[in-house]
Amino acid sequence: MFYVGVSRYFATGEGVTIYVASGSEESIRNAIPEYFRQGLTLLTPSDWIKAAGGDCVDEYHQSEAEVLKIYLPILWKQIEEIALGREFNLDFFMKYHFNYA
């Protein structure tokens, strides 16, 4: 099964670290260090579309979907294409870290 995973880690004095990866559950878990997997959200493209539309039980999923939609629009477009049944190879990995402390 194909997933897109998002993990956001916040810590006082350490800043914010965001991981986004696509692929199988195993490949995503291998790409993201174990320590940062605590808040990992793994959803299929169709589930990401539902979450962005507010059609989900978990508000956290909706928040993560908005992050993808707003800040990674090219990735979001590919998620939409896959959710519509269009097949192509999507291999995505990103780590973003910032600290204003």
Coordinates of C-alpha atoms in Angstrom, one line a residue:
M1 CA 0.0 0.0 0.0
F2 CA 1.2 3.5 -0.8
Y3 CA 1.3 6.2 2.0
V4 CA 2.4 9.7 2.7
G5 CA 3.7 10.2 6.2
V6 CA 4.1 13.4 8.1
S7 CA 5.8 13.8 11.5
R8 CA 6.1 17.2 13.3
Y9 CA 8.3 17.3 16.4
F10 CA 8.4 20.4 18.7
A11 CA 10.6 20.9 21.8
T12 CA 11.5 23.9 23.8
G13 CA 15.0 25.0 23.0
E14 CA 15.3 22.4 20.2
G15 CA 13.0 24.0 17.7
V16 CA 10.8 22.3 15.2
T17 CA 11.6 19.3 13.0
I18 CA 9.2 18.2 10.2
Y19 CA 9.6 15.0 8.2
V20 CA 7.5 14.2 5.1
A21 CA 8.0 10.9 3.2
S22 CA 6.1 8.8 0.7
G23 CA 6.2 5.0 0.0
S24 CA 5.3 1.9 1.9
E25 CA 4.8 2.0 5.6
E26 CA 8.1 0.3 6.1
S27 CA 10.1 2.6 3.8
I28 CA 8.7 5.7 5.5
R29 CA 9.5 4.3 9.0
N30 CA 13.0 3.5 7.7
A31 CA 13.5 7.1 6.4
I32 CA 12.4 8.8 9.6
P33 CA 14.6 8.3 12.7
E34 CA 12.8 6.3 15.4
Y35 CA 12.8 9.2 17.9
F36 CA 10.8 11.4 15.5
R37 CA 8.2 8.7 14.7
Q38 CA 6.2 9.4 17.8
G39 CA 3.8 11.7 16.1
L40 CA 3.9 10.1 12.7
T41 CA 0.8 10.3 10.6
L42 CA 0.6 7.7 7.8
L43 CA -2.4 8.1 5.4
T44 CA -3.2 7.0 1.9
P45 CA -3.6 9.7 -0.7
S46 CA -7.4 9.2 -0.6
D47 CA -7.3 9.6 3.2
W48 CA -5.3 12.8 2.9
I49 CA -7.9 14.2 0.6
K50 CA -10.7 13.3 3.1
A51 CA -8.7 14.9 5.9
A52 CA -8.2 18.1 4.0
G53 CA -11.9 18.3 3.3
G54 CA -12.7 17.9 7.1
D55 CA -14.0 14.4 6.5
C56 CA -12.0 12.8 9.3
V57 CA -12.3 11.9 12.9
D58 CA -8.9 13.2 13.9
E59 CA -8.4 17.0 13.9
Y60 CA -4.6 16.3 13.9
H61 CA -4.9 14.7 10.4
Q62 CA -6.8 17.7 9.2
S63 CA -4.1 20.0 10.4
E64 CA -1.4 17.9 8.8
A65 CA -3.3 17.9 5.5
E66 CA -3.5 21.7 5.6
V67 CA 0.3 21.8 6.1
L68 CA 0.8 19.7 3.0
K69 CA -1.7 21.5 1.0
I70 CA -0.3 25.0 1.8
Y71 CA 3.4 24.5 2.1
L72 CA 4.0 21.6 -0.3
P73 CA 1.6 22.4 -3.2
I74 CA 3.5 20.3 -5.8
L75 CA 3.4 17.2 -3.5
W76 CA -0.3 17.9 -2.8
K77 CA -1.1 18.0 -6.5
Q78 CA 0.6 14.6 -6.9
I79 CA -1.4 13.2 -3.9
E80 CA -4.6 14.4 -5.6
E81 CA -3.6 12.7 -8.9
I82 CA -2.8 9.4 -7.1
A83 CA -6.1 9.6 -5.2
L84 CA -7.9 9.9 -8.5
G85 CA -6.4 6.6 -9.6
R86 CA -3.6 8.0 -11.9
E87 CA -0.6 5.9 -11.4
F88 CA 3.0 7.2 -11.3
N89 CA 6.1 6.8 -9.2
L90 CA 6.1 9.2 -6.3
D91 CA 9.3 9.1 -4.2
F92 CA 9.4 12.0 -1.8
F93 CA 11.4 12.7 1.4
M94 CA 11.9 16.0 3.2
K95 CA 13.4 17.0 6.5
Y96 CA 12.9 20.6 7.6
H97 CA 14.3 22.0 10.9
F98 CA 14.3 25.4 12.4
N99 CA 15.1 26.9 15.8
Y100 CA 14.5 30.5 16.8
A101 CA 16.0 30.0 20.3

